[in-house]
């Protein structure tokens, strides 16, 4: 046992030294747990913000002016009053996301109860703003028309009053969710990349043959890769939560970071084993990258981080229970957002431990066969 632990330690040190000499991987780790988190957090706006809108006012009435004045920051920039030709050119050049065309005699027809049509042209290539902004524009136009017809800005009292209480994110700040989700995604991605690349790098450099003539076993080789690369991702995760998520972005962490890191360790046990398994299949880094995309993207999209699992078909929910990302995302949200303790997340911990043990055992069997083929 002592010799085995010594071999694992020496091989782990070798893996860390190899990683330190790999500048590309070091840059990837630094980017993923710093700029990658902030970029991913700010890539999708929390709501419609500073959308460019142009208005073609062919009516030039009091009602059309009220509608134009209703578009203001932070949802929209100041509207550009343009002609039809300028509106078409602006849409073609990508200057405007929305172009609202108010037809002639709009006010007169509205007062006459004729229900005139207002045309809204949307640049759908700006998907986030286009989908959410269209409903904003519709609500603003209908609201202004309704107030104008009623000659009052007082809304009718609803028969029922809805008292909303938002828990865990009272200000509905999307950055709180996105930053943690980026950390979770990067943990999964880096654990796959580092372990798989470490195995392929040794195969390409011919150092696997050196290991085969040494008094080490496949179990020791594989365990050293899992420990070394898992340790790197774990340290990067702890630093990212402390200095990027809480420090730079100012996201409050409700639960225990140590408890989350313990759960992350169990998750890394599974994902690093999976990374080695993919490394035994791929013969080069391009092949490994393609395999990783086929594995990472479905696990990421169906884990419950992007969309709630309740929205998925039941068969998908059942299948994804075998994926460690499903339990890891659930555990991360419970601890970091809701302040859950071990008494709440122990089922996820147990699931990660069982799945990790199965993945490690299956990958070790595959790794032994691969080592035998190399020999």
mmCIF file of N, CA and C in Angstrom, residues 62-174:
data_model
loop_
_atom_site.group_PDB
_atom_site.id
_atom_site.type_symbol
_atom_site.label_atom_id
_atom_site.label_comp_id
_atom_site.label_asym_id
_atom_site.label_seq_id
_atom_site.Cartn_x
_atom_site.Cartn_y
_atom_site.Cartn_z
ATOM 1 N N UNK A 62 -51.124 63.806 -31.793
ATOM 2 C CA UNK A 62 -50.832 63.781 -30.361
ATOM 3 C C UNK A 62 -50.610 62.344 -29.890
ATOM 4 N N UNK A 63 -51.437 61.414 -30.366
ATOM 5 C CA UNK A 63 -51.311 60.015 -29.958
ATOM 6 C C UNK A 63 -50.002 59.410 -30.437
ATOM 7 N N UNK A 64 -49.615 59.679 -31.678
ATOM 8 C CA UNK A 64 -48.352 59.120 -32.191
ATOM 9 C C UNK A 64 -47.163 59.705 -31.439
ATOM 10 N N UNK A 65 -47.240 60.986 -31.055
ATOM 11 C CA UNK A 65 -46.158 61.583 -30.274
ATOM 12 C C UNK A 65 -46.079 60.969 -28.877
ATOM 13 N N UNK A 66 -47.227 60.661 -28.281
ATOM 14 C CA UNK A 66 -47.230 59.997 -26.974
ATOM 15 C C UNK A 66 -46.558 58.630 -27.068
ATOM 16 N N UNK A 67 -46.854 57.911 -28.124
ATOM 17 C CA UNK A 67 -46.249 56.588 -28.306
ATOM 18 C C UNK A 67 -44.744 56.718 -28.458
ATOM 19 N N UNK A 68 -44.283 57.685 -29.253
ATOM 20 C CA UNK A 68 -42.842 57.860 -29.459
ATOM 21 C C UNK A 68 -42.135 58.246 -28.166
ATOM 22 N N UNK A 69 -42.801 59.069 -27.349
ATOM 23 C CA UNK A 69 -42.186 59.503 -26.086
ATOM 24 C C UNK A 69 -42.168 58.398 -25.033
ATOM 25 N N UNK A 70 -42.917 57.319 -25.262
ATOM 26 C CA UNK A 70 -42.984 56.241 -24.265
ATOM 27 C C UNK A 70 -41.781 55.310 -24.323
ATOM 28 N N UNK A 71 -40.950 55.441 -25.350
ATOM 29 C CA UNK A 71 -39.759 54.592 -25.473
ATOM 30 C C UNK A 71 -38.559 55.369 -24.934
ATOM 31 N N UNK A 72 -38.017 54.910 -23.805
ATOM 32 C CA UNK A 72 -36.915 55.616 -23.166
ATOM 33 C C UNK A 72 -36.041 54.594 -22.433
ATOM 34 N N UNK A 73 -34.821 55.004 -22.044
ATOM 35 C CA UNK A 73 -33.927 54.089 -21.330
ATOM 36 C C UNK A 73 -34.548 53.637 -20.012
ATOM 37 N N UNK A 74 -34.114 52.488 -19.471
ATOM 38 C CA UNK A 74 -32.999 51.650 -19.957
ATOM 39 C C UNK A 74 -33.395 50.611 -20.984
ATOM 40 N N UNK A 75 -34.704 50.445 -21.253
ATOM 41 C CA UNK A 75 -35.103 49.410 -22.199
ATOM 42 C C UNK A 75 -34.730 49.776 -23.633
ATOM 43 N N UNK A 76 -34.925 51.036 -23.999
ATOM 44 C CA UNK A 76 -34.656 51.478 -25.366
ATOM 45 C C UNK A 76 -33.767 52.717 -25.328
ATOM 46 N N UNK A 77 -33.007 52.898 -26.401
ATOM 47 C CA UNK A 77 -32.327 54.170 -26.582
ATOM 48 C C UNK A 77 -33.355 55.180 -27.093
ATOM 49 N N UNK A 78 -32.977 56.428 -27.164
ATOM 50 C CA UNK A 78 -33.909 57.447 -27.660
ATOM 51 C C UNK A 78 -34.309 57.116 -29.099
ATOM 52 N N UNK A 79 -35.610 57.048 -29.395
ATOM 53 C CA UNK A 79 -36.049 56.636 -30.744
ATOM 54 C C UNK A 79 -35.563 57.599 -31.820
ATOM 55 N N UNK A 80 -35.243 57.025 -32.981
ATOM 56 C CA UNK A 80 -34.885 57.817 -34.154
ATOM 57 C C UNK A 80 -36.146 57.993 -35.005
ATOM 58 N N UNK A 81 -36.498 59.233 -35.291
ATOM 59 C CA UNK A 81 -37.636 59.513 -36.147
ATOM 60 C C UNK A 81 -37.141 59.520 -37.588
ATOM 61 N N UNK A 82 -37.588 58.550 -38.369
ATOM 62 C CA UNK A 82 -37.062 58.348 -39.719
ATOM 63 C C UNK A 82 -38.211 58.221 -40.699
ATOM 64 N N UNK A 83 -37.834 58.252 -42.003
ATOM 65 C CA UNK A 83 -38.796 57.998 -43.066
ATOM 66 C C UNK A 83 -38.803 56.513 -43.397
ATOM 67 N N UNK A 84 -39.706 56.116 -44.296
ATOM 68 C CA UNK A 84 -39.772 54.700 -44.678
ATOM 69 C C UNK A 84 -38.477 54.236 -45.331
ATOM 70 N N UNK A 85 -37.920 55.042 -46.218
ATOM 71 C CA UNK A 85 -36.676 54.646 -46.892
ATOM 72 C C UNK A 85 -35.527 54.539 -45.898
ATOM 73 N N UNK A 86 -35.454 55.477 -44.960
ATOM 74 C CA UNK A 86 -34.391 55.427 -43.951
ATOM 75 C C UNK A 86 -34.568 54.227 -43.024
ATOM 76 N N UNK A 87 -35.817 53.846 -42.758
ATOM 77 C CA UNK A 87 -36.063 52.681 -41.905
ATOM 78 C C UNK A 87 -35.584 51.400 -42.567
ATOM 79 N N UNK A 88 -35.880 51.231 -43.845
ATOM 80 C CA UNK A 88 -35.423 50.034 -44.558
ATOM 81 C C UNK A 88 -33.904 49.969 -44.605
ATOM 82 N N UNK A 89 -33.264 51.109 -44.870
ATOM 83 C CA UNK A 89 -31.805 51.141 -44.925
ATOM 84 C C UNK A 89 -31.204 50.832 -43.553
ATOM 85 N N UNK A 90 -31.813 51.398 -42.494
ATOM 86 C CA UNK A 90 -31.302 51.154 -41.151
ATOM 87 C C UNK A 90 -31.410 49.701 -40.735
ATOM 88 N N UNK A 91 -32.506 49.030 -41.102
ATOM 89 C CA UNK A 91 -32.642 47.601 -40.802
ATOM 90 C C UNK A 91 -31.620 46.782 -41.575
ATOM 91 N N UNK A 92 -31.415 47.125 -42.854
ATOM 92 C CA UNK A 92 -30.443 46.386 -43.666
ATOM 93 C C UNK A 92 -29.027 46.538 -43.128
ATOM 94 N N UNK A 93 -28.716 47.717 -42.600
ATOM 95 C CA UNK A 93 -27.373 47.976 -42.089
ATOM 96 C C UNK A 93 -27.203 47.558 -40.636
ATOM 97 N N UNK A 94 -28.280 47.073 -39.996
ATOM 98 C CA UNK A 94 -28.193 46.662 -38.604
ATOM 99 C C UNK A 94 -28.163 47.808 -37.621
ATOM 100 N N UNK A 95 -28.659 48.999 -38.039
ATOM 101 C CA UNK A 95 -28.648 50.151 -37.139
ATOM 102 C C UNK A 95 -29.787 50.092 -36.124
ATOM 103 N N UNK A 96 -30.890 49.457 -36.498
ATOM 104 C CA UNK A 96 -32.067 49.392 -35.636
ATOM 105 C C UNK A 96 -32.461 47.939 -35.402
ATOM 106 N N UNK A 97 -32.881 47.652 -34.187
ATOM 107 C CA UNK A 97 -33.449 46.346 -33.885
ATOM 108 C C UNK A 97 -34.952 46.345 -34.146
ATOM 109 N N UNK A 98 -35.606 47.492 -33.882
ATOM 110 C CA UNK A 98 -37.050 47.611 -34.084
ATOM 111 C C UNK A 98 -37.343 48.861 -34.909
ATOM 112 N N UNK A 99 -38.307 48.730 -35.807
ATOM 113 C CA UNK A 99 -38.823 49.877 -36.551
ATOM 114 C C UNK A 99 -40.336 49.847 -36.424
ATOM 115 N N UNK A 100 -40.900 50.881 -35.796
ATOM 116 C CA UNK A 100 -42.339 50.978 -35.574
ATOM 117 C C UNK A 100 -42.926 51.958 -36.577
ATOM 118 N N UNK A 101 -43.865 51.462 -37.373
ATOM 119 C CA UNK A 101 -44.476 52.286 -38.421
ATOM 120 C C UNK A 101 -45.903 52.642 -38.000
ATOM 121 N N UNK A 102 -46.123 53.932 -37.691
ATOM 122 C CA UNK A 102 -47.454 54.428 -37.313
ATOM 123 C C UNK A 102 -48.110 54.977 -38.573
ATOM 124 N N UNK A 103 -49.224 54.411 -39.027
ATOM 125 C CA UNK A 103 -49.805 54.784 -40.323
ATOM 126 C C UNK A 103 -50.494 56.150 -40.273
ATOM 127 N N UNK A 104 -50.792 56.719 -41.437
ATOM 128 C CA UNK A 104 -51.546 57.978 -41.482
ATOM 129 C C UNK A 104 -52.945 57.794 -40.886
ATOM 130 N N UNK A 105 -53.451 58.887 -40.312
ATOM 131 C CA UNK A 105 -54.801 58.907 -39.733
ATOM 132 C C UNK A 105 -54.963 57.895 -38.592
ATOM 133 N N UNK A 106 -53.852 57.588 -37.927
ATOM 134 C CA UNK A 106 -53.907 56.604 -36.849
ATOM 135 C C UNK A 106 -54.762 57.095 -35.685
ATOM 136 N N UNK A 107 -54.563 58.336 -35.270
ATOM 137 C CA UNK A 107 -55.336 58.870 -34.152
ATOM 138 C C UNK A 107 -56.829 58.951 -34.500
ATOM 139 N N UNK A 108 -57.140 59.441 -35.698
ATOM 140 C CA UNK A 108 -58.539 59.578 -36.101
ATOM 141 C C UNK A 108 -59.240 58.234 -36.137
ATOM 142 N N UNK A 109 -58.571 57.230 -36.726
ATOM 143 C CA UNK A 109 -59.192 55.908 -36.819
ATOM 144 C C UNK A 109 -59.330 55.260 -35.447
ATOM 145 N N UNK A 110 -58.374 55.538 -34.560
ATOM 146 C CA UNK A 110 -58.464 54.975 -33.213
ATOM 147 C C UNK A 110 -59.652 55.548 -32.458
ATOM 148 N N UNK A 111 -59.818 56.858 -32.537
ATOM 149 C CA UNK A 111 -60.957 57.488 -31.863
ATOM 150 C C UNK A 111 -62.285 57.050 -32.464
ATOM 151 N N UNK A 112 -62.266 56.682 -33.776
ATOM 152 C CA UNK A 112 -63.489 56.222 -34.438
ATOM 153 C C UNK A 112 -63.776 54.751 -34.173
ATOM 154 N N UNK A 113 -62.893 54.090 -33.435
ATOM 155 C CA UNK A 113 -63.099 52.677 -33.112
ATOM 156 C C UNK A 113 -62.838 51.731 -34.260
ATOM 157 N N UNK A 114 -61.968 52.132 -35.215
ATOM 158 C CA UNK A 114 -61.713 51.303 -36.391
ATOM 159 C C UNK A 114 -60.550 50.313 -36.196
ATOM 160 N N UNK A 115 -59.856 50.373 -35.084
ATOM 161 C CA UNK A 115 -58.747 49.454 -34.768
ATOM 162 C C UNK A 115 -57.694 49.451 -35.877
ATOM 163 N N UNK A 116 -57.013 50.555 -36.101
ATOM 164 C CA UNK A 116 -55.971 50.606 -37.137
ATOM 165 C C UNK A 116 -54.771 49.740 -36.764
ATOM 166 N N UNK A 117 -54.032 49.333 -37.765
ATOM 167 C CA UNK A 117 -52.883 48.459 -37.561
ATOM 168 C C UNK A 117 -51.593 49.275 -37.496
ATOM 169 N N UNK A 118 -50.724 48.918 -36.554
ATOM 170 C CA UNK A 118 -49.398 49.506 -36.436
ATOM 171 C C UNK A 118 -48.388 48.412 -36.776
ATOM 172 N N UNK A 119 -47.478 48.720 -37.674
ATOM 173 C CA UNK A 119 -46.515 47.703 -38.134
ATOM 174 C C UNK A 119 -45.220 47.780 -37.329
ATOM 175 N N UNK A 120 -44.760 46.628 -36.857
ATOM 176 C CA UNK A 120 -43.485 46.529 -36.134
ATOM 177 C C UNK A 120 -42.555 45.615 -36.910
ATOM 178 N N UNK A 121 -41.443 46.151 -37.376
ATOM 179 C CA UNK A 121 -40.411 45.373 -38.074
ATOM 180 C C UNK A 121 -39.272 45.098 -37.098
ATOM 181 N N UNK A 122 -38.859 43.843 -37.024
ATOM 182 C CA UNK A 122 -37.865 43.416 -36.045
ATOM 183 C C UNK A 122 -36.694 42.735 -36.732
ATOM 184 N N UNK A 123 -35.498 43.089 -36.320
ATOM 185 C CA UNK A 123 -34.285 42.417 -36.793
ATOM 186 C C UNK A 123 -34.076 41.174 -35.943
ATOM 187 N N UNK A 124 -34.513 40.026 -36.438
ATOM 188 C CA UNK A 124 -34.487 38.794 -35.650
ATOM 189 C C UNK A 124 -33.091 38.204 -35.517
ATOM 190 N N UNK A 125 -32.077 38.773 -36.204
ATOM 191 C CA UNK A 125 -30.716 38.268 -36.005
ATOM 192 C C UNK A 125 -30.209 38.602 -34.606
ATOM 193 N N UNK A 126 -30.800 39.605 -33.959
ATOM 194 C CA UNK A 126 -30.470 39.924 -32.566
ATOM 195 C C UNK A 126 -31.511 39.216 -31.700
ATOM 196 N N UNK A 127 -31.297 37.926 -31.515
ATOM 197 C CA UNK A 127 -32.362 37.065 -31.015
ATOM 198 C C UNK A 127 -32.860 37.458 -29.630
ATOM 199 N N UNK A 128 -31.933 37.721 -28.711
ATOM 200 C CA UNK A 128 -32.346 37.992 -27.338
ATOM 201 C C UNK A 128 -33.241 39.209 -27.260
ATOM 202 N N UNK A 129 -32.816 40.303 -27.911
ATOM 203 C CA UNK A 129 -33.602 41.524 -27.870
ATOM 204 C C UNK A 129 -34.852 41.412 -28.736
ATOM 205 N N UNK A 130 -34.764 40.692 -29.846
ATOM 206 C CA UNK A 130 -35.902 40.616 -30.760
ATOM 207 C C UNK A 130 -37.093 39.929 -30.113
ATOM 208 N N UNK A 131 -36.858 38.784 -29.464
ATOM 209 C CA UNK A 131 -37.968 38.015 -28.906
ATOM 210 C C UNK A 131 -38.602 38.716 -27.703
ATOM 211 N N UNK A 132 -37.764 39.212 -26.795
ATOM 212 C CA UNK A 132 -38.316 39.868 -25.616
ATOM 213 C C UNK A 132 -38.795 41.276 -25.937
ATOM 214 N N UNK A 133 -38.109 41.969 -26.839
ATOM 215 C CA UNK A 133 -38.460 43.350 -27.144
ATOM 216 C C UNK A 133 -39.767 43.512 -27.877
ATOM 217 N N UNK A 134 -40.146 42.531 -28.686
ATOM 218 C CA UNK A 134 -41.405 42.642 -29.426
ATOM 219 C C UNK A 134 -42.595 42.762 -28.475
ATOM 220 N N UNK A 135 -42.583 41.969 -27.408
ATOM 221 C CA UNK A 135 -43.680 42.059 -26.440
ATOM 222 C C UNK A 135 -43.633 43.383 -25.685
ATOM 223 N N UNK A 136 -42.416 43.907 -25.410
ATOM 224 C CA UNK A 136 -42.304 45.201 -24.754
ATOM 225 C C UNK A 136 -42.942 46.283 -25.611
ATOM 226 N N UNK A 137 -42.624 46.291 -26.905
ATOM 227 C CA UNK A 137 -43.165 47.307 -27.805
ATOM 228 C C UNK A 137 -44.685 47.204 -27.863
ATOM 229 N N UNK A 138 -45.184 45.982 -27.966
ATOM 230 C CA UNK A 138 -46.635 45.799 -28.029
ATOM 231 C C UNK A 138 -47.316 46.327 -26.768
ATOM 232 N N UNK A 139 -46.765 46.028 -25.609
ATOM 233 C CA UNK A 139 -47.361 46.501 -24.363
ATOM 234 C C UNK A 139 -47.322 48.024 -24.260
ATOM 235 N N UNK A 140 -46.232 48.617 -24.709
ATOM 236 C CA UNK A 140 -46.119 50.079 -24.636
ATOM 237 C C UNK A 140 -47.147 50.750 -25.550
ATOM 238 N N UNK A 141 -47.271 50.260 -26.774
ATOM 239 C CA UNK A 141 -48.218 50.859 -27.714
ATOM 240 C C UNK A 141 -49.651 50.696 -27.213
ATOM 241 N N UNK A 142 -50.002 49.485 -26.784
ATOM 242 C CA UNK A 142 -51.364 49.260 -26.291
ATOM 243 C C UNK A 142 -51.643 50.084 -25.038
ATOM 244 N N UNK A 143 -50.640 50.209 -24.174
ATOM 245 C CA UNK A 143 -50.830 51.000 -22.964
ATOM 246 C C UNK A 143 -51.075 52.471 -23.268
ATOM 247 N N UNK A 144 -50.315 53.034 -24.201
ATOM 248 C CA UNK A 144 -50.493 54.439 -24.556
ATOM 249 C C UNK A 144 -51.840 54.671 -25.238
ATOM 250 N N UNK A 145 -52.243 53.749 -26.101
ATOM 251 C CA UNK A 145 -53.535 53.891 -26.771
ATOM 252 C C UNK A 145 -54.662 53.797 -25.751
ATOM 253 N N UNK A 146 -54.577 52.850 -24.816
ATOM 254 C CA UNK A 146 -55.615 52.699 -23.802
ATOM 255 C C UNK A 146 -55.739 53.932 -22.923
ATOM 256 N N UNK A 147 -54.584 54.494 -22.497
ATOM 257 C CA UNK A 147 -54.621 55.696 -21.666
ATOM 258 C C UNK A 147 -55.183 56.879 -22.438
ATOM 259 N N UNK A 148 -54.847 56.966 -23.709
ATOM 260 C CA UNK A 148 -55.343 58.084 -24.517
ATOM 261 C C UNK A 148 -56.857 58.009 -24.683
ATOM 262 N N UNK A 149 -57.371 56.802 -24.885
ATOM 263 C CA UNK A 149 -58.810 56.661 -25.045
ATOM 264 C C UNK A 149 -59.550 56.923 -23.734
ATOM 265 N N UNK A 150 -58.943 56.548 -22.621
ATOM 266 C CA UNK A 150 -59.580 56.761 -21.319
ATOM 267 C C UNK A 150 -59.360 58.175 -20.793
ATOM 268 N N UNK A 151 -58.448 58.921 -21.457
ATOM 269 C CA UNK A 151 -58.110 60.272 -21.015
ATOM 270 C C UNK A 151 -57.573 60.275 -19.583
ATOM 271 N N UNK A 152 -56.955 59.135 -19.197
ATOM 272 C CA UNK A 152 -56.441 59.032 -17.834
ATOM 273 C C UNK A 152 -55.350 57.982 -17.787
ATOM 274 N N UNK A 153 -54.370 58.180 -16.912
ATOM 275 C CA UNK A 153 -53.303 57.208 -16.719
ATOM 276 C C UNK A 153 -53.576 56.267 -15.545
ATOM 277 N N UNK A 154 -54.747 56.405 -14.941
ATOM 278 C CA UNK A 154 -55.080 55.559 -13.813
ATOM 279 C C UNK A 154 -55.629 54.229 -14.313
ATOM 280 N N UNK A 155 -54.968 53.151 -13.921
ATOM 281 C CA UNK A 155 -55.421 51.821 -14.325
ATOM 282 C C UNK A 155 -56.547 51.361 -13.425
ATOM 283 N N UNK A 156 -57.440 50.581 -14.007
ATOM 284 C CA UNK A 156 -58.551 50.055 -13.222
ATOM 285 C C UNK A 156 -58.031 49.084 -12.162
ATOM 286 N N UNK A 157 -58.613 49.164 -10.987
ATOM 287 C CA UNK A 157 -58.169 48.295 -9.898
ATOM 288 C C UNK A 157 -58.528 46.847 -10.207
ATOM 289 N N UNK A 158 -57.560 45.929 -10.157
ATOM 290 C CA UNK A 158 -57.853 44.523 -10.449
ATOM 291 C C UNK A 158 -58.684 43.903 -9.331
ATOM 292 N N UNK A 159 -59.466 42.891 -9.650
ATOM 293 C CA UNK A 159 -60.297 42.263 -8.609
ATOM 294 C C UNK A 159 -59.488 41.477 -7.585
ATOM 295 N N UNK A 160 -58.268 41.077 -7.967
ATOM 296 C CA UNK A 160 -57.407 40.300 -7.062
ATOM 297 C C UNK A 160 -56.038 40.956 -7.030
ATOM 298 N N UNK A 161 -55.470 41.079 -5.865
ATOM 299 C CA UNK A 161 -54.140 41.649 -5.717
ATOM 300 C C UNK A 161 -53.127 40.525 -5.522
ATOM 301 N N UNK A 162 -52.133 40.497 -6.398
ATOM 302 C CA UNK A 162 -51.097 39.473 -6.353
ATOM 303 C C UNK A 162 -49.901 40.016 -5.584
ATOM 304 N N UNK A 163 -49.572 39.395 -4.487
ATOM 305 C CA UNK A 163 -48.460 39.808 -3.638
ATOM 306 C C UNK A 163 -47.287 38.865 -3.894
ATOM 307 N N UNK A 164 -46.293 39.337 -4.647
ATOM 308 C CA UNK A 164 -45.156 38.508 -5.043
ATOM 309 C C UNK A 164 -44.014 38.670 -4.053
ATOM 310 N N UNK A 165 -43.438 37.551 -3.664
ATOM 311 C CA UNK A 165 -42.270 37.542 -2.798
ATOM 312 C C UNK A 165 -41.203 36.661 -3.441
ATOM 313 N N UNK A 166 -40.123 37.273 -3.845
ATOM 314 C CA UNK A 166 -39.048 36.584 -4.548
ATOM 315 C C UNK A 166 -38.006 36.135 -3.537
ATOM 316 N N UNK A 167 -37.724 34.841 -3.525
ATOM 317 C CA UNK A 167 -36.741 34.300 -2.590
ATOM 318 C C UNK A 167 -35.430 34.002 -3.320
ATOM 319 N N UNK A 168 -34.342 34.085 -2.566
ATOM 320 C CA UNK A 168 -32.991 33.707 -2.995
ATOM 321 C C UNK A 168 -32.365 34.704 -3.975
ATOM 322 N N UNK A 169 -33.164 35.489 -4.697
ATOM 323 C CA UNK A 169 -32.644 36.509 -5.603
ATOM 324 C C UNK A 169 -33.677 37.623 -5.689
ATOM 325 N N UNK A 170 -33.847 38.411 -4.608
ATOM 326 C CA UNK A 170 -34.956 39.370 -4.529
ATOM 327 C C UNK A 170 -34.969 40.399 -5.653
ATOM 328 N N UNK A 171 -33.776 40.809 -6.134
ATOM 329 C CA UNK A 171 -33.719 41.809 -7.191
ATOM 330 C C UNK A 171 -33.812 41.206 -8.585
ATOM 331 N N UNK A 172 -33.953 39.882 -8.658
ATOM 332 C CA UNK A 172 -34.026 39.175 -9.952
ATOM 333 C C UNK A 172 -32.829 39.516 -10.837
ATOM 334 N N UNK A 173 -31.652 39.570 -10.224
ATOM 335 C CA UNK A 173 -30.427 39.860 -10.956
ATOM 336 C C UNK A 173 -29.934 38.590 -11.634
ATOM 337 N N UNK A 174 -29.997 38.590 -12.949
ATOM 338 C CA UNK A 174 -29.642 37.371 -13.679
ATOM 339 C C UNK A 174 -28.160 37.038 -13.560
#
